[in-house]
Short mmCIF file of C-alpha atoms in Angstrom, two decimals:
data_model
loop_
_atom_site.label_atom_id
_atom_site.label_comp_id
_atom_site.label_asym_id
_atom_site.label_seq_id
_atom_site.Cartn_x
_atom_site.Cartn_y
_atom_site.Cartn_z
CA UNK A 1345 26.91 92.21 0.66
CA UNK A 1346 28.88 89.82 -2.15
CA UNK A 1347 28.10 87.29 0.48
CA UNK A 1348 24.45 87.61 0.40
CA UNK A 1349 24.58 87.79 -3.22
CA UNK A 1350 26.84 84.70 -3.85
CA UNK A 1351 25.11 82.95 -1.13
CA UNK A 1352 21.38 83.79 -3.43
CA UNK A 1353 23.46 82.26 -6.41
CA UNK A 1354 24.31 79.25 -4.90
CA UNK A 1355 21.25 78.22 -2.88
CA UNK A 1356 18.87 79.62 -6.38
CA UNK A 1357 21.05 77.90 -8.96
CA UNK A 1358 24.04 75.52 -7.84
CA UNK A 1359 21.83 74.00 -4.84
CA UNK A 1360 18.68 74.31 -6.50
CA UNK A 1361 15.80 72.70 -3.74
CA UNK A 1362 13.98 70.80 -6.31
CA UNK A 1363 16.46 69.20 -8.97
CA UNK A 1364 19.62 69.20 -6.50
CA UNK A 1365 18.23 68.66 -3.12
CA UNK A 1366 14.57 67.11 -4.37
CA UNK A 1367 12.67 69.00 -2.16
CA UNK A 1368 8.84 69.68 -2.93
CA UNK A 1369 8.32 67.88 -6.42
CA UNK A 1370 4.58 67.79 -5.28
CA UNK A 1371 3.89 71.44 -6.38
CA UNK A 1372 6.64 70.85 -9.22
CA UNK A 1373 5.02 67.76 -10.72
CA UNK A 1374 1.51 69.17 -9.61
CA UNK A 1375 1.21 72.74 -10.88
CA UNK A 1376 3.69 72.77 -13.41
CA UNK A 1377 0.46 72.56 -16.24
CA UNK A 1378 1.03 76.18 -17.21
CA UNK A 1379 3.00 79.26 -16.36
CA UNK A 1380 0.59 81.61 -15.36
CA UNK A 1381 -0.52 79.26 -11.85
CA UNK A 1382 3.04 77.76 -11.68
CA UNK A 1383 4.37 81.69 -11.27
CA UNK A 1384 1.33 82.05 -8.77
CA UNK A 1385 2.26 79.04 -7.07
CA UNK A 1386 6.08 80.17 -6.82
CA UNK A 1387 5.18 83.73 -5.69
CA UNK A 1388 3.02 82.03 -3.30
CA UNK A 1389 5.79 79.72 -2.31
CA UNK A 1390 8.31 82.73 -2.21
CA UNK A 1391 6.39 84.49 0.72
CA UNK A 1392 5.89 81.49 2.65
CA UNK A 1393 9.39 80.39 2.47
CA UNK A 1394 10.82 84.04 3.05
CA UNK A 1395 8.33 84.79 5.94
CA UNK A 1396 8.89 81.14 7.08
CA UNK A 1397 12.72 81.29 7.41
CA UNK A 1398 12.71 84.77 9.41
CA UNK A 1399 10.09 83.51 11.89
CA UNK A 1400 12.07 80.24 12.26
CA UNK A 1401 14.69 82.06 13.20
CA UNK A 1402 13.34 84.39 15.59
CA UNK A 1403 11.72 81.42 17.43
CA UNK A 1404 14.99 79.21 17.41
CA UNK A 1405 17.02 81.70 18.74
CA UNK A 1406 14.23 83.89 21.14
CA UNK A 1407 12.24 81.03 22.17
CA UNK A 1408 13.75 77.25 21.71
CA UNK A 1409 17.19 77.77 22.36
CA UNK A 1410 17.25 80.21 25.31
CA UNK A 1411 14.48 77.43 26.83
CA UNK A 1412 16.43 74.74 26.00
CA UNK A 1413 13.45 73.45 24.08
CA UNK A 1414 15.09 71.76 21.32
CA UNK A 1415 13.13 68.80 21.10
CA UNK A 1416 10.06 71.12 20.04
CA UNK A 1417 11.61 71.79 17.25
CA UNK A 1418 10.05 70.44 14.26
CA UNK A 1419 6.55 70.78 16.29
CA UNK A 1420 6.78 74.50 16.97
CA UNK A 1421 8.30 75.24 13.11
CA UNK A 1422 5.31 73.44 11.54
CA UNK A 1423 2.88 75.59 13.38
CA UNK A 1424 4.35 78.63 12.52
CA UNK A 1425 4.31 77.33 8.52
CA UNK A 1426 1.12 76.05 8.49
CA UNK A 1427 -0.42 79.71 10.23
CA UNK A 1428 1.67 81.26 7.78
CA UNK A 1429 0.23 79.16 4.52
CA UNK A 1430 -3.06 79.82 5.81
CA UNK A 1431 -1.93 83.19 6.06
CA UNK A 1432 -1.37 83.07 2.42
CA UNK A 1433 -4.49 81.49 1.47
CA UNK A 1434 -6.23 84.44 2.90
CA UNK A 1435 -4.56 86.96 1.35
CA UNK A 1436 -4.42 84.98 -2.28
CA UNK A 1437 -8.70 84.49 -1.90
CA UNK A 1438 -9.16 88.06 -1.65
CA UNK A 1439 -6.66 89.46 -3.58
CA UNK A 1440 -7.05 86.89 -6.59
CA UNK A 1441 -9.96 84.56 -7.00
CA UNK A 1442 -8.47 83.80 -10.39
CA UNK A 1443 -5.09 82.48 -9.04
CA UNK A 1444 -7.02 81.01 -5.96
CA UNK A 1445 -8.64 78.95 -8.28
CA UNK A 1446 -5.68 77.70 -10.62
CA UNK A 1447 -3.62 77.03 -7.61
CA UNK A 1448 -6.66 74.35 -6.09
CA UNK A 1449 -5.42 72.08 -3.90
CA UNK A 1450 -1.56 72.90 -4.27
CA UNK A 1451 -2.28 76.11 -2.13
CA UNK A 1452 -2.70 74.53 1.29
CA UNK A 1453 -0.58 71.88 0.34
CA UNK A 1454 2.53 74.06 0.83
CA UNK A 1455 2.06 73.78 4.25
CA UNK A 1456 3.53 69.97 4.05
CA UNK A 1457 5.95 71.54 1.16
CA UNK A 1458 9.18 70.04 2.84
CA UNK A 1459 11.12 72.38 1.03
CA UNK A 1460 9.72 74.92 3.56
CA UNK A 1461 10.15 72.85 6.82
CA UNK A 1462 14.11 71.52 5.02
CA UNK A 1463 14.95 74.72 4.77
CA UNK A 1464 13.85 76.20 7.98
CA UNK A 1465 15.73 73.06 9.40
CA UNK A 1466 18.76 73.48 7.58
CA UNK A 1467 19.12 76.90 8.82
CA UNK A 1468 19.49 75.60 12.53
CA UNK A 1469 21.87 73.29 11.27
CA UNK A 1470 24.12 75.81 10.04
CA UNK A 1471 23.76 78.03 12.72
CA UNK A 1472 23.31 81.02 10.32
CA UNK A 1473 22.38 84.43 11.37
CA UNK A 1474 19.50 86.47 10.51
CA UNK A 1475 20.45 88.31 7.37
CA UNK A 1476 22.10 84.81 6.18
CA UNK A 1477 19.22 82.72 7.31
CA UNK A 1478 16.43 85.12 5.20
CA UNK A 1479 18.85 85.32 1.78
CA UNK A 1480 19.14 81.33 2.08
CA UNK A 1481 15.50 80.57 2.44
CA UNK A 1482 14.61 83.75 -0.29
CA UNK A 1483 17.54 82.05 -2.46
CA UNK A 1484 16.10 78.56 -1.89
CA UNK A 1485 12.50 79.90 -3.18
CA UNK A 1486 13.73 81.45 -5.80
CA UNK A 1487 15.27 78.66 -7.39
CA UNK A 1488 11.93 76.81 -6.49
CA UNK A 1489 9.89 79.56 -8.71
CA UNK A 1490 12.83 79.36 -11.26
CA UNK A 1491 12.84 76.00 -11.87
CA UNK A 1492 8.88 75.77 -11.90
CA UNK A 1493 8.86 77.99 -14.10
CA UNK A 1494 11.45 76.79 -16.85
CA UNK A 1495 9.45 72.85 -15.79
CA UNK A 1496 5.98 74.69 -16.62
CA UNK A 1497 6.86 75.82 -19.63
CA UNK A 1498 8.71 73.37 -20.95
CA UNK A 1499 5.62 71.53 -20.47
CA UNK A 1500 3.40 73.41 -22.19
CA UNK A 1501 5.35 72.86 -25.26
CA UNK A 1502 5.29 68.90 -24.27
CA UNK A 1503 1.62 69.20 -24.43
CA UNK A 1504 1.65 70.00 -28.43
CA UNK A 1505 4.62 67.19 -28.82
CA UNK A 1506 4.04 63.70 -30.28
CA UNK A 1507 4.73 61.55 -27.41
CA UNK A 1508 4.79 57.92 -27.65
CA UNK A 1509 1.54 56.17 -26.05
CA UNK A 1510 3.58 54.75 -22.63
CA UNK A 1511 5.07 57.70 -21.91
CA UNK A 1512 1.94 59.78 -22.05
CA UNK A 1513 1.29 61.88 -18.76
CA UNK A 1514 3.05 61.72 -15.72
CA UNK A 1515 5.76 59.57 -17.24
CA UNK A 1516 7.27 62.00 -19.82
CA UNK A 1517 7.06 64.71 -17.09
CA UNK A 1518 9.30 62.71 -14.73
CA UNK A 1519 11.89 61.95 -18.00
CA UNK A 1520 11.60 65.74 -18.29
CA UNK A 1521 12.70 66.62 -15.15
CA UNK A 1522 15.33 64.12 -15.02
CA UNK A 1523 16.75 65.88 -18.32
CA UNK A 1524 16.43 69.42 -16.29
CA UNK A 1525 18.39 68.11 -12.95
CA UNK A 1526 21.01 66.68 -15.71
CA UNK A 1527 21.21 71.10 -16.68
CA UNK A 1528 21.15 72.06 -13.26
CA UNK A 1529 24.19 69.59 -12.58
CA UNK A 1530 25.83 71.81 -14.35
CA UNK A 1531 25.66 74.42 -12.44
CA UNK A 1532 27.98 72.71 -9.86
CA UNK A 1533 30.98 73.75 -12.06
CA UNK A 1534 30.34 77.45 -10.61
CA UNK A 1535 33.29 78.36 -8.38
CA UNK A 1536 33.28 81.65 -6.34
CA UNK A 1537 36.42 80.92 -4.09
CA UNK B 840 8.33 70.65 31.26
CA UNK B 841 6.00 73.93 32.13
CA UNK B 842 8.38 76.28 30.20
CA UNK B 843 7.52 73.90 27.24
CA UNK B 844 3.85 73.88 27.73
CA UNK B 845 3.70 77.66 28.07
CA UNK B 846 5.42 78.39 24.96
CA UNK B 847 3.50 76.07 22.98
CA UNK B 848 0.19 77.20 24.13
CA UNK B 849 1.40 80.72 23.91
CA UNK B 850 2.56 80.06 20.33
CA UNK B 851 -0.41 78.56 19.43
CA UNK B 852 -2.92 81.36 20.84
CA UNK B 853 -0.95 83.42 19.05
CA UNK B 854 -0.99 82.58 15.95
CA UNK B 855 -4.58 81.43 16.43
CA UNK B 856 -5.54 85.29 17.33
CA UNK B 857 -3.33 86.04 14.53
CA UNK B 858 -5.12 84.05 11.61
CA UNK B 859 -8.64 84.81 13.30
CA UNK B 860 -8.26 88.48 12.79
CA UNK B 861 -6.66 88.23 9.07
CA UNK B 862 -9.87 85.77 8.22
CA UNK B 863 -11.89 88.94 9.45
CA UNK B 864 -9.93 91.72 7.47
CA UNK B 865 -9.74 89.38 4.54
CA UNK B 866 -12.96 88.08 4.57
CA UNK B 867 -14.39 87.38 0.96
CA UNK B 868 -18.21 87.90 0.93
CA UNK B 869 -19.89 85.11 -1.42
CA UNK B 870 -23.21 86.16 -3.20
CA UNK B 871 -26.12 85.61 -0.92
CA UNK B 872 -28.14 85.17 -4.17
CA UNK B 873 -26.52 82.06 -5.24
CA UNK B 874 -26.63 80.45 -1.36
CA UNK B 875 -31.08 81.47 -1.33
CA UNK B 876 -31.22 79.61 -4.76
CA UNK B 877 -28.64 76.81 -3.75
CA UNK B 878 -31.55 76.04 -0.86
CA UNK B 879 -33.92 75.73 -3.53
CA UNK B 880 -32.58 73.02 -5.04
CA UNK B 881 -32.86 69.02 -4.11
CA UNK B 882 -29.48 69.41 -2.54
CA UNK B 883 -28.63 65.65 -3.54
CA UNK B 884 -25.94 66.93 -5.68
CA UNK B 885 -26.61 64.26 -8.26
CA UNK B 886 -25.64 66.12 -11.06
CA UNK B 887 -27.91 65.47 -14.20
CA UNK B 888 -27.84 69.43 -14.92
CA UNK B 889 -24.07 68.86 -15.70
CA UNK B 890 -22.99 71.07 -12.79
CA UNK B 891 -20.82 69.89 -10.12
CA UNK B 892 -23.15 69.96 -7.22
CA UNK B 893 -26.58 71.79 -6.52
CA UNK B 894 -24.64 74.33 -5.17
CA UNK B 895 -22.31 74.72 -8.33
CA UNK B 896 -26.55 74.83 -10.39
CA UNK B 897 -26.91 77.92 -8.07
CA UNK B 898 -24.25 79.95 -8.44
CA UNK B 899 -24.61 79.13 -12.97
CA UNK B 900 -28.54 80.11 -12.73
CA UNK B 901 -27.84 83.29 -10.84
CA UNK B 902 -24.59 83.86 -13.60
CA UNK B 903 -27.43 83.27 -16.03
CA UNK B 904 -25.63 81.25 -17.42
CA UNK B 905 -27.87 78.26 -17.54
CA UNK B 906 -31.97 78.23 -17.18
CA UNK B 907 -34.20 77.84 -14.15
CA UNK B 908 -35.44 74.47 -15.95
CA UNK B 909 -32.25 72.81 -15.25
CA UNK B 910 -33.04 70.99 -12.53
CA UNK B 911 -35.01 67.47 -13.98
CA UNK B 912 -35.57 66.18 -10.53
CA UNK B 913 -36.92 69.40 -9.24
CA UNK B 914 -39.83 69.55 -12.46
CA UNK B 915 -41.95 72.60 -12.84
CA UNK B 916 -42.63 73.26 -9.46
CA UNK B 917 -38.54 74.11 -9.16
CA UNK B 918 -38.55 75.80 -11.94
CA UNK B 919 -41.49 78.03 -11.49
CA UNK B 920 -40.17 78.64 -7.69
CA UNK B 921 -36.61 79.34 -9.64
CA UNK B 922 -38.22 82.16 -12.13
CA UNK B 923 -39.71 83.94 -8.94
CA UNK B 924 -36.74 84.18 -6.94
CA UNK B 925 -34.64 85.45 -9.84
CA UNK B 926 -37.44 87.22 -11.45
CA UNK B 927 -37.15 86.08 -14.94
CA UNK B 928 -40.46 85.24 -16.93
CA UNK B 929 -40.73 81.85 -17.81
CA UNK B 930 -42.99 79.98 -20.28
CA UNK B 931 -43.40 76.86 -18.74
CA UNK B 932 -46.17 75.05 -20.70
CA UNK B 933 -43.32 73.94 -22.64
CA UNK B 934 -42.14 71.80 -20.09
CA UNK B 935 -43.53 68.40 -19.54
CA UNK B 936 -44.40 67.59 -16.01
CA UNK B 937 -45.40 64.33 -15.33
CA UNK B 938 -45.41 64.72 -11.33
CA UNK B 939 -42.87 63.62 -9.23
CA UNK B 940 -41.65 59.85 -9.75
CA UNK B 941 -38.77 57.88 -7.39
CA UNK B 942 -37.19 54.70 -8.08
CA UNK B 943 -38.69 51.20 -7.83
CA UNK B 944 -36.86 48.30 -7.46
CA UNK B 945 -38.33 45.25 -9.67
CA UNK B 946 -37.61 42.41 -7.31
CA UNK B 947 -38.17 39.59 -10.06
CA UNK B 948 -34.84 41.14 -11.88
CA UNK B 949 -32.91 42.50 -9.31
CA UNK B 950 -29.97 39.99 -8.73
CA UNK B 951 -28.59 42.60 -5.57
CA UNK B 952 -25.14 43.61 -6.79
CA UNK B 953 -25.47 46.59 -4.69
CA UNK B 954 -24.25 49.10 -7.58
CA UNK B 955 -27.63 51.34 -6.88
CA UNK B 956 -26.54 51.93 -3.39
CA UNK B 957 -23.06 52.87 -3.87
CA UNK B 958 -24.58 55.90 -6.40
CA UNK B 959 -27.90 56.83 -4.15
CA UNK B 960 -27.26 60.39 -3.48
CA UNK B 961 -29.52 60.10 -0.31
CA UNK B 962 -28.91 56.81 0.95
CA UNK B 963 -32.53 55.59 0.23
CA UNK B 964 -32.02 52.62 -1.34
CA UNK B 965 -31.90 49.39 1.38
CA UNK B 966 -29.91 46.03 0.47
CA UNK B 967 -27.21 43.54 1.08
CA UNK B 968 -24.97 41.45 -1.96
CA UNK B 969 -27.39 38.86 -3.49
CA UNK B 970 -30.13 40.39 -1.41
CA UNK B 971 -33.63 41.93 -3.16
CA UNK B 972 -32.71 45.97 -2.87
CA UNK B 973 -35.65 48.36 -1.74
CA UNK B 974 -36.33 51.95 -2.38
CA UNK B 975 -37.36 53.87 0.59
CA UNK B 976 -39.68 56.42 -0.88
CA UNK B 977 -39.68 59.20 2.02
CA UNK B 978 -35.96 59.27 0.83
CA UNK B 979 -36.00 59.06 -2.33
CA UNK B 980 -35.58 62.36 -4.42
CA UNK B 981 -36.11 60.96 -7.77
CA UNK B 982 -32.35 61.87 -8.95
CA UNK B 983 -32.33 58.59 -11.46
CA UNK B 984 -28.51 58.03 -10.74
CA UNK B 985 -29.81 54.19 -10.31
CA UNK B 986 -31.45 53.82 -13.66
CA UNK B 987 -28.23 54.15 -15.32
CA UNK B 988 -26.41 51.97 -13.12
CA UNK B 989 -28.53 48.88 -12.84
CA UNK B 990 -26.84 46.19 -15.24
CA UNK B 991 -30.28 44.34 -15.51
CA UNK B 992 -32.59 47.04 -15.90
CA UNK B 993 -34.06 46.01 -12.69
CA UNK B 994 -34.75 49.92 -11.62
CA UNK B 995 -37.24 52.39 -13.09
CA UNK B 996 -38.54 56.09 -12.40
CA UNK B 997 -42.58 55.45 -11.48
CA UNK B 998 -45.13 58.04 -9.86
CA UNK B 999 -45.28 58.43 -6.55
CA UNK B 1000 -48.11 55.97 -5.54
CA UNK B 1001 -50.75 57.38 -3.47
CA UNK B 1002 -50.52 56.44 0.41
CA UNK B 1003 -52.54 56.48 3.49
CA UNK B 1004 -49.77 58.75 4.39
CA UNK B 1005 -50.14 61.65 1.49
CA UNK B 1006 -53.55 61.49 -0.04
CA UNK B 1007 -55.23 64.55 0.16
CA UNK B 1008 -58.96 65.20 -1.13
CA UNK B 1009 -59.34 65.89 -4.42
CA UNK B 1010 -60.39 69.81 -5.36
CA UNK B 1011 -63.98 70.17 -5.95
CA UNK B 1012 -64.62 70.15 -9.77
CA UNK B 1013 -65.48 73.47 -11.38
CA UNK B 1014 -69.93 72.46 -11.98
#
């Protein structure tokens, strides 16, 4: 249990997917504009992620390795994301125009999220189990959702601030979350050995 | 080889199955209102109401959120069609209606930069670069996008003009 627990810790805070291992800064850059659609976005996220990493699993270990099929690899994972983003999109249309809305474009785009496919990928690589493989990827997304989060609304306050003229838009954003990887560097210091 | 072709195919019917039956559960029914008045409309989307799209018109007519006399290419004869299917009343002698009018190219000024095409919701205007640009008029739907973009005021809105094609007799005059 302290393992899953340290092991959410690390992969949320001290390997944090977007501003340690700079995976999917197109949603982070993209719907960061307020807090309301980035929390959709990382809920959204979340699911896929979560759902992603246990059906990885089952098909590495039920399907691709028993088969010796491991050069289908990436093929077969990116199916199963992209069903299970669609999946999503389904569920978000009906259950929440509003959010459907907000999240636009960004929505399907998770399917090419490489956070999702790195993760799912990294989990082969480390030969975790089950249990291990679903608190990485649920760790992993919530550190994505964390750090949207903390990006979206420090944004919101950047769109009151004077900034100067060539550092309007994207620019400022990027200096931003240079300044927030700089934080989340020091998070590395955390030692649970 | 086969093992790999299975499982892939078996995957993907799967999932296919899968999504087909959560697009049924979770279907999202639209308004049919807004897709009857959407095929009202021009349909060439060329936005002078200020909505993105005919269909984006529909959908803020039926919200009532903008009048059935938003549509200038569509004139009175839209509108009046409009106030019928949404049965609102609608004073229309208000509203000027000067019959329908497309786009006419005048060839003395045109100098055939091609910036008319490029904006031609319908494709109906013919020309090459440094070539005299024509308006074909069974295309046309009178949108006006061209007006604006001609740098040498070479294009203007004019009445149809009376063919071989679409003239009709005139109505017998009340003795």
């Amino acid at each position: 249990m302290t393992e899953i627990l340290v092991l959410l810790i690390t992969t949320a805070l001290v390997n944090n997917v977007v501003l340690v291992k700079f995976l999917g800064l197109c949603p982070f850059m993209g719907v960061s504009r307020n807090v309301d659609s980035a929390l959709g976005m990382g809920l959204a996220t979340t699911f896929v992620i979560t759902l992603a990493s246990a059906a990885t699993w089952m098909l590495e270990h039920w399907l691709l390795a028993p088969l010796g099929l491991g050069y289908l690899r990436i093929l077969t994972f990116i199916l199963v994301i992209a069903a299970t983003v669609q999946f999503v999109e389904l569920v978000v249309k009906k259950a929440s125009p509003g959010l459907y809305q907000a999240l636009g474009i960004y929505l399907p785009l998770i399917t090419t999220n490489c956070a999702v496919l790195g993760i799912a990928l990294l989990n082969v690589q480390e030969k975790s189990s089950f249990a291990v493989s679903i608190a990485y990827g649920f760790g992993s997304a919530l550190g994505f959702t964390l750090v949207l989060l903390i990006f979206a609304g420090l944004r919101e306050r950047l769109a009151l601030a004077r900034v100067p003229a060539a550092f309007t838009g994207a620019p400022v954003g990027f200096v931003l979350a240079g300044l927030l990887s700089l934080a989340f560097m020091g998070f590395a210091g955390l030692n649970f050995k | 080889m086969i093992a790999a072709v299975l499982s892939l195919t078996l995957l993907g019917a799967a999932l296919g199955i899968g999504l087909g039956v959560a697009a049924r559960r979770f279907a999202v029914e639209g308004n049919p209102m807004v897709d009857e008045v959407a095929a009202l409309m021009p349909g060439s989307n060329c936005g002078q109401c200020g909505f993105p799209g005919c269909p984006g018109a529909a959908a803020a007519v039926v919200a009532g959120e903008a009048p059935p006399t938003l549509c200038p290419p569509g004139g009175k004869a839209l509108a009046a069609a409009l106030a019928e299917k949404l049965g609102i009343e609608l004073d229309l002698s208000g509203v000027v209606d000067e019959g329908p009018k497309i786009a006419l190219v005048a060839e003395e000024i045109c100098i055939g930069c091609c910036r008319c095409i490029k904006v031609c919701p319908t494709d109906a205007i013919l020309g090459a670069p440094k070539q005299i640009h024509n308006v074909i008029r069974e295309a046309c739907t009178g949108c006006g996008n061209c007006i604006e973009r001609c740098p040498t005021e070479a294009m203007s809105m004019q009445p149809v003009p009376m063919t071989l094609q679409h003239w009709v007799w005139p109505k017998p005059a009340v003795a």
